[in-house]
Coordinates of C-alpha atoms in Angstrom, one line a residue:
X2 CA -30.1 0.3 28.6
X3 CA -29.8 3.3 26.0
X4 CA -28.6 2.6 22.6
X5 CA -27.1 4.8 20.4
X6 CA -29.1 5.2 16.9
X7 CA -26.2 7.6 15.6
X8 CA -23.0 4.7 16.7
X9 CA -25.1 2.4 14.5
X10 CA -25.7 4.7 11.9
X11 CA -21.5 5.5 11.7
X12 CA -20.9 2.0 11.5
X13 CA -23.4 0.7 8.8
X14 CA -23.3 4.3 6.6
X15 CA -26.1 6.3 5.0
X16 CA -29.5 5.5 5.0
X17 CA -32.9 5.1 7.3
X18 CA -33.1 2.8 10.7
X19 CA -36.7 1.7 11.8
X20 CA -37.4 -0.4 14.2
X21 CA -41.3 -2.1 13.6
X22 CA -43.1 -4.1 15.6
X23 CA -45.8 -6.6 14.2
X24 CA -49.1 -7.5 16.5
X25 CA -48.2 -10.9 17.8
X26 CA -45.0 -10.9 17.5
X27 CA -43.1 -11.1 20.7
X28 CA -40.2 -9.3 20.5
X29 CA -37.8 -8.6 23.4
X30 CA -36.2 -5.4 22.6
X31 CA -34.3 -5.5 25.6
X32 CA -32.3 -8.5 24.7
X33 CA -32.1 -7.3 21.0
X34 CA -30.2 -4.2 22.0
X35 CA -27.9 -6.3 24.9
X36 CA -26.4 -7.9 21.7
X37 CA -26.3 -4.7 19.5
X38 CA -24.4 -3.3 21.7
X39 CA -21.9 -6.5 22.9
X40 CA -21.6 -7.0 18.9
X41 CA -20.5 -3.0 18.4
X42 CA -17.8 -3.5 21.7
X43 CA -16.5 -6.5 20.2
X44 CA -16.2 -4.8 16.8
X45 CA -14.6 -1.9 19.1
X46 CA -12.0 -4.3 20.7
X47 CA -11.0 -6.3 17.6
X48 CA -7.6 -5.3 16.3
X49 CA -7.2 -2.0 13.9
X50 CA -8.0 -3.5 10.5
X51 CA -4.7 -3.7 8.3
X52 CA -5.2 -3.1 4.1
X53 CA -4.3 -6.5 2.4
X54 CA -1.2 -7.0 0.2
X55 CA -2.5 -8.4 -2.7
X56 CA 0.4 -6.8 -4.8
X57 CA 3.6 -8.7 -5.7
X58 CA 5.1 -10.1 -2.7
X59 CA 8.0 -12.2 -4.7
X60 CA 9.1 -11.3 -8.1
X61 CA 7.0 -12.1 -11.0
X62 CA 8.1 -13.1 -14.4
X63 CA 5.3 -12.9 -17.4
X64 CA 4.8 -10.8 -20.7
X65 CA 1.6 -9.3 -19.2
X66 CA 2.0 -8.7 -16.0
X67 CA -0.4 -5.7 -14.4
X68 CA 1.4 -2.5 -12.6
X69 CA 1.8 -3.0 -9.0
X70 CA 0.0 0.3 -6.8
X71 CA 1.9 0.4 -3.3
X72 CA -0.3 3.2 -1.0
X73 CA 1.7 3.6 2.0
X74 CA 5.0 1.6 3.4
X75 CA 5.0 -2.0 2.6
X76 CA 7.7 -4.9 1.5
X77 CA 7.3 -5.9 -2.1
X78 CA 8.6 -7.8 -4.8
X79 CA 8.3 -7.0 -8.3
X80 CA 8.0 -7.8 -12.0
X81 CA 11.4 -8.6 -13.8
X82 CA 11.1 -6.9 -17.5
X83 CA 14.5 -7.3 -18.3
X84 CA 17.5 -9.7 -17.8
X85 CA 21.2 -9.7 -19.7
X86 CA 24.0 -11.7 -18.8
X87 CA 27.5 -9.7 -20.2
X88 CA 31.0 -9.8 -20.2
X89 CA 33.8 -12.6 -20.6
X90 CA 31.9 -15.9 -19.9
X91 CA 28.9 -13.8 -18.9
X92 CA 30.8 -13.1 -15.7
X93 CA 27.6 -10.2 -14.7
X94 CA 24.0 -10.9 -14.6
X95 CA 21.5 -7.6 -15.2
X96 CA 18.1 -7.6 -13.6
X97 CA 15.7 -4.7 -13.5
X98 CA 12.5 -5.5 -11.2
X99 CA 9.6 -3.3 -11.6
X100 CA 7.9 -2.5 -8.2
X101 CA 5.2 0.1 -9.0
X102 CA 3.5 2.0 -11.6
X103 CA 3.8 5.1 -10.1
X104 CA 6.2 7.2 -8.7
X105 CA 7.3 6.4 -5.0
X106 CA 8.9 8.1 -2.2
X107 CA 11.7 6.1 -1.1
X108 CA 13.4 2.7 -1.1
X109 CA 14.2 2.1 2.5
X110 CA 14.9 -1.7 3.0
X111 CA 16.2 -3.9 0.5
X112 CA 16.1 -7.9 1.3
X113 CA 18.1 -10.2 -0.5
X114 CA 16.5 -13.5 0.0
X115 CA 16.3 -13.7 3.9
X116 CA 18.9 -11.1 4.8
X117 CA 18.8 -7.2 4.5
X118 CA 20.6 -4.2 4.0
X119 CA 19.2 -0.2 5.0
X120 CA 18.8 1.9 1.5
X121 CA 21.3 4.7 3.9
X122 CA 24.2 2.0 3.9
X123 CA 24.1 1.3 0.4
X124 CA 27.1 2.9 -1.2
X125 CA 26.9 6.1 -3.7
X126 CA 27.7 3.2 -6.5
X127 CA 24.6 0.8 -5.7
X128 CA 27.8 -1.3 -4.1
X129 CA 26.2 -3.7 -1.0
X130 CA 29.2 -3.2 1.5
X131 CA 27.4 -5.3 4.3
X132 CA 24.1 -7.3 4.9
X133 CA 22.4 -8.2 8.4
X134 CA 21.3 -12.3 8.2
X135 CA 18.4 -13.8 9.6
X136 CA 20.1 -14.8 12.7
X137 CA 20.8 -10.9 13.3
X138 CA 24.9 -11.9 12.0
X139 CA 26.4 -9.4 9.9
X140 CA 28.4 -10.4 6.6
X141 CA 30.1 -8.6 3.8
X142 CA 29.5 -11.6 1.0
X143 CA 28.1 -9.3 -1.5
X144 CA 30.6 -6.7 -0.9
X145 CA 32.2 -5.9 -4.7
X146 CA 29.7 -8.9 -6.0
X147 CA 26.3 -7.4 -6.0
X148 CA 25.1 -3.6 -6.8
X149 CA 21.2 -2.7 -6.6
X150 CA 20.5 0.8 -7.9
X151 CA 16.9 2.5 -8.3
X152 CA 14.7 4.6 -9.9
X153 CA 11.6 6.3 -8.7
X154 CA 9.2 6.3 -11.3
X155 CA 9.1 10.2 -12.1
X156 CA 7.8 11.1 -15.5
X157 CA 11.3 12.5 -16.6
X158 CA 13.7 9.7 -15.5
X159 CA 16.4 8.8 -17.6
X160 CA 17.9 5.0 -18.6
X161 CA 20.1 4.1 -15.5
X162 CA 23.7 5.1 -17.2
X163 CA 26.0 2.0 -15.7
X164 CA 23.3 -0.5 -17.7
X165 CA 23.5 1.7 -20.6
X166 CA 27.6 1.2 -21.0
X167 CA 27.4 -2.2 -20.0
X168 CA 24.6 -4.0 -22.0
X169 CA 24.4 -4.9 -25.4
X170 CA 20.9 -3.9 -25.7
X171 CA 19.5 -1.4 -23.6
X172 CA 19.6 1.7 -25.1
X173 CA 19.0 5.3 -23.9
X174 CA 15.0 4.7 -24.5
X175 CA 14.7 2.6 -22.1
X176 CA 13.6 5.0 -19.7
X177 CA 11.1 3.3 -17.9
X178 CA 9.1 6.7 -17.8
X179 CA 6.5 6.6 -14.8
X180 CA 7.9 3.0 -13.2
X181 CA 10.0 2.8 -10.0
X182 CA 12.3 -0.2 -10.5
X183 CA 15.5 -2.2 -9.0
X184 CA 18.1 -2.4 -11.2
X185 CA 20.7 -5.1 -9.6
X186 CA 24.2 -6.2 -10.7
X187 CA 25.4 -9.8 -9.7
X188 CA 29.1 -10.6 -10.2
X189 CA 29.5 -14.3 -10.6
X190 CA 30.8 -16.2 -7.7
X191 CA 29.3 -19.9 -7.1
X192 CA 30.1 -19.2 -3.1
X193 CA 28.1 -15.9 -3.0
X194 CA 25.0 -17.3 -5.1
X195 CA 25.3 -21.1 -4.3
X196 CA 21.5 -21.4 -5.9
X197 CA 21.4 -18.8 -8.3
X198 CA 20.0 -15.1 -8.4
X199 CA 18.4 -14.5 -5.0
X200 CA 14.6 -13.0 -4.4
X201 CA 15.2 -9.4 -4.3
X202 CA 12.4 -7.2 -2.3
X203 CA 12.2 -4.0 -0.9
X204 CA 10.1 -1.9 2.1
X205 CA 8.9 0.7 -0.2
X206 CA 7.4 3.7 0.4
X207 CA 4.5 4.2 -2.4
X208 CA 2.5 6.8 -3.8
X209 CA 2.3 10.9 -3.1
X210 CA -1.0 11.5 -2.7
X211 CA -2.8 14.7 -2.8
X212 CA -4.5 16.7 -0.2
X213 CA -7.3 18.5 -1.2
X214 CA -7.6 20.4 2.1
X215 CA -3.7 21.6 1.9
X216 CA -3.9 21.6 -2.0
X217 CA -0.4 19.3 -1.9
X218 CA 0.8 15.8 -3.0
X219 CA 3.2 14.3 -0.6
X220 CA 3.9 10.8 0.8
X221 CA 0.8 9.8 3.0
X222 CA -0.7 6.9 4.7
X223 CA -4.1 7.9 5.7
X224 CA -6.6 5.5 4.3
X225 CA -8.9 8.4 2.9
X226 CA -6.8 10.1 1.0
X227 CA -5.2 6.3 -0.7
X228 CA -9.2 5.9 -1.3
X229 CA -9.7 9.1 -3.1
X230 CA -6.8 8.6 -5.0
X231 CA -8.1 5.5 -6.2
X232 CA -11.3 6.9 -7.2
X233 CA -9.8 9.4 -9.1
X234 CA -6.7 7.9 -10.9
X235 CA -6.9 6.4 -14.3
X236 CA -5.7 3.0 -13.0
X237 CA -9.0 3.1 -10.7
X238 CA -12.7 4.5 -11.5
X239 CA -11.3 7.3 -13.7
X240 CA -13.7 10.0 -11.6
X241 CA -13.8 13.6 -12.0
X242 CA -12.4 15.4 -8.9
X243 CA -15.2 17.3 -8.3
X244 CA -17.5 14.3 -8.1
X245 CA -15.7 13.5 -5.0
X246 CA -17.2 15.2 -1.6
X247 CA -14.2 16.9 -0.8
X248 CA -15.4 18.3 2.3
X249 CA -16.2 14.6 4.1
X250 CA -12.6 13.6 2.8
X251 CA -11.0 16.2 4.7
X252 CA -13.2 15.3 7.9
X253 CA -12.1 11.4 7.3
X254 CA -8.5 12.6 6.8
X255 CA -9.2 14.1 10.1
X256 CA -10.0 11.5 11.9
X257 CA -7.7 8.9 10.8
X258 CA -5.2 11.1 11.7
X259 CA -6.0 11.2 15.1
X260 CA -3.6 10.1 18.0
X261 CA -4.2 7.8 20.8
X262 CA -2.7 9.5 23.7
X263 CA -1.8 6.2 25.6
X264 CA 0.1 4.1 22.6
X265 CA 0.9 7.2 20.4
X266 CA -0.1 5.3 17.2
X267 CA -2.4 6.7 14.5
X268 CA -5.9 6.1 14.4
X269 CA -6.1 4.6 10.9
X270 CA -3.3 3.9 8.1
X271 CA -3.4 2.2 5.4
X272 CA 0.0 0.3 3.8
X273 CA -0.6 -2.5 1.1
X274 CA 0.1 -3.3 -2.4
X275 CA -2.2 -4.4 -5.0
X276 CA -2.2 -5.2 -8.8
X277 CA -4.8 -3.4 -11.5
X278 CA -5.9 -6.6 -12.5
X279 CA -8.2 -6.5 -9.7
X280 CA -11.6 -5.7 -9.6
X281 CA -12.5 -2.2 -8.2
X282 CA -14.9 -3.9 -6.1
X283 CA -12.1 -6.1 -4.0
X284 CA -9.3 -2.7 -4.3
X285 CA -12.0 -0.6 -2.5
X286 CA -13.5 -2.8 0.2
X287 CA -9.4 -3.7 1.0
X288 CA -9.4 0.2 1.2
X289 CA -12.3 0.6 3.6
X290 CA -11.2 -1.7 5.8
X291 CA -7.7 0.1 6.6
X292 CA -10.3 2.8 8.3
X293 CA -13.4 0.6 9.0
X294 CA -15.3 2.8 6.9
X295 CA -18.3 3.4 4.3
X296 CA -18.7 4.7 0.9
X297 CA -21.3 5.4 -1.3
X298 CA -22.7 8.1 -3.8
X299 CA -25.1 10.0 -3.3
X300 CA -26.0 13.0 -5.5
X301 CA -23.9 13.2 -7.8
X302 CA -20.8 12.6 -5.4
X303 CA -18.6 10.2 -3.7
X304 CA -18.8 10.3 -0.2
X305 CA -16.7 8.4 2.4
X306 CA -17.1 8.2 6.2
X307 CA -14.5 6.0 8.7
X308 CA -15.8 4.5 11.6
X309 CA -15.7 6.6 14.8
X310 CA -17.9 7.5 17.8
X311 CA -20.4 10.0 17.5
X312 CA -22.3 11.6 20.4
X313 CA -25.7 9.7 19.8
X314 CA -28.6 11.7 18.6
X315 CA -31.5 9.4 19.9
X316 CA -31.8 7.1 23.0
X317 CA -34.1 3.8 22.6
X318 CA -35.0 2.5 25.9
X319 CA -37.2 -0.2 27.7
X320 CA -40.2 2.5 27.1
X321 CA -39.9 2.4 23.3

């Protein structure tokens, strides 16, 4: 039976594999390398490892909440930083829910406890014309009762206008600079909201991330270039770009991009949420496991490698 040194090597990352055998020690090689390589297929066979959510998944409430980092498409909640009840007997309640730190792509899925309405059949006025139920059911409850608008986090953003010349409070300064946020509307009506303000969430496309090997930021899933963005961004290690081995990014890019022919699915993606009160140590490993992969530094650089097969550069067999 040959094993591969270079398969084991890929999945354990950098460094030097010896094998040593002791006089008087019995060692059956054979049966070492029968489970080697049943542990490696049953690695092989498990299912493609998923980033964890460990961001907000209901809406949070707190004066020091941390940002919320989405990398690729995931349902989150968010933090509410601000809530006004106005008109005659405080007839509309004002919520804004902060759902990243960061600017993001696109809202595409808003849920309203249980039920759910596409960001496309939202009306030009944030109005909620219909919402499909749990059961699949359609129902227009919300229709002229409820209005969710957004904002995407971009650095020039402006305070959303229809809060400005309702409230009593907010005032044009509350711009919200750099924080993609829900800003919903609820009309009172004691059949619409039997037990008060509903959970609002959202399927949110996060982060632009930048390619270094087509020198562009744009929406992306691929697990290497969320974990370079990490290493580099302030709310992460803080690295200088050019301590980051570019060149193996672009080959892990690469390879997590890759296609299976049979299910037409990606290789590798990587969609989760997390909060920056999290230690590096936890955000990264979540990170590596959307790819299976490795990092490490090494000379003054960090390198990254996802787990693939490699043509094996080195056959151990019953003679060795």
């Amino acid at each position: 039976m040959a094993l591969g040194v270079s398969i084991l090597g890929a999945l354990v990352g950098p460094g030097v594999l010896t094998f040593s055998i002791y006089t008087g020690f019995a060692i059956n090689f054979q049966a070492f390398a029968m489970r080697m390589v049943l542990g490696l297929a049953l690695k092989a066979l498990s299912p493609k490892p998923k980033a964890s959510n460990r961001g907000y998944q209901v809406n949070s409430r707190g004066s020091t909440l941390s940002h919320q980092i989405i990398y690729g498409k995931v349902r989150v909640g968010g933090a509410i930083v601000y809530d006004e009840a106005t008109g005659t007997n405080n007839k509309f309640f004002h919520r804004i829910i902060a759902v990243a730190g960061h600017e993001v792509e696109s809202f595409d899925r808003i849920y309203i406890n249980d039920s759910y309405i596409d960001f496309a059949d939202i009306e030009s006025d944030g109005n909620i014309p219909t919402v499909v139920d749990a059961d699949g059911s359609t129902s227009n409850r919300y229709n002229g009762k409820l209005r969710i608008q957004f904002a995407y986090g971009t650095s020039n953003q402006t305070a959303n206008s229809d809060l400005l010349s309702e409230s009593a409070h907010w005032t044009a300064e509350g711009k919200l600079s750099g924080i993609a946020y829900m800003y919903v509307r609820l009309k009172f009506d004691a059949d619409v909201y039997p037990n008060s303000v509903p959970e609002f969430t959202a399927e949110v496309k996060g982060k632009k991330l930048y390619n270094p090997a087509t020198d562009t930021t744009v929406w992306s899933d691929n697990p290497a270039l969320c974990l370079r963005d990490y290493l580099v961004s302030s709310y992460g290690l803080s690295e200088l770009p050019a301590n980051v081995d570019d060149t193996l990014v672009n080959s892990a890019v690469t390879v997590c991009n890759q296609t299976n022919t049979i299910a037409g699915t990606t290789r590798y993606t990587c969609n989760g949420a997390f909060t920056i009160d999290l230690t590096p140590y936890d955000i990264i490993n979540d990170l590596l496991t959307s790819m299976g992969g490795t990092l490490w530094y090494s000379q003054g650089k960090w390198r990254m490698k996802p787990a693939y097969w490699t043509t094996p550069a080195l056959d151990l067999n019953e003679d060795d």
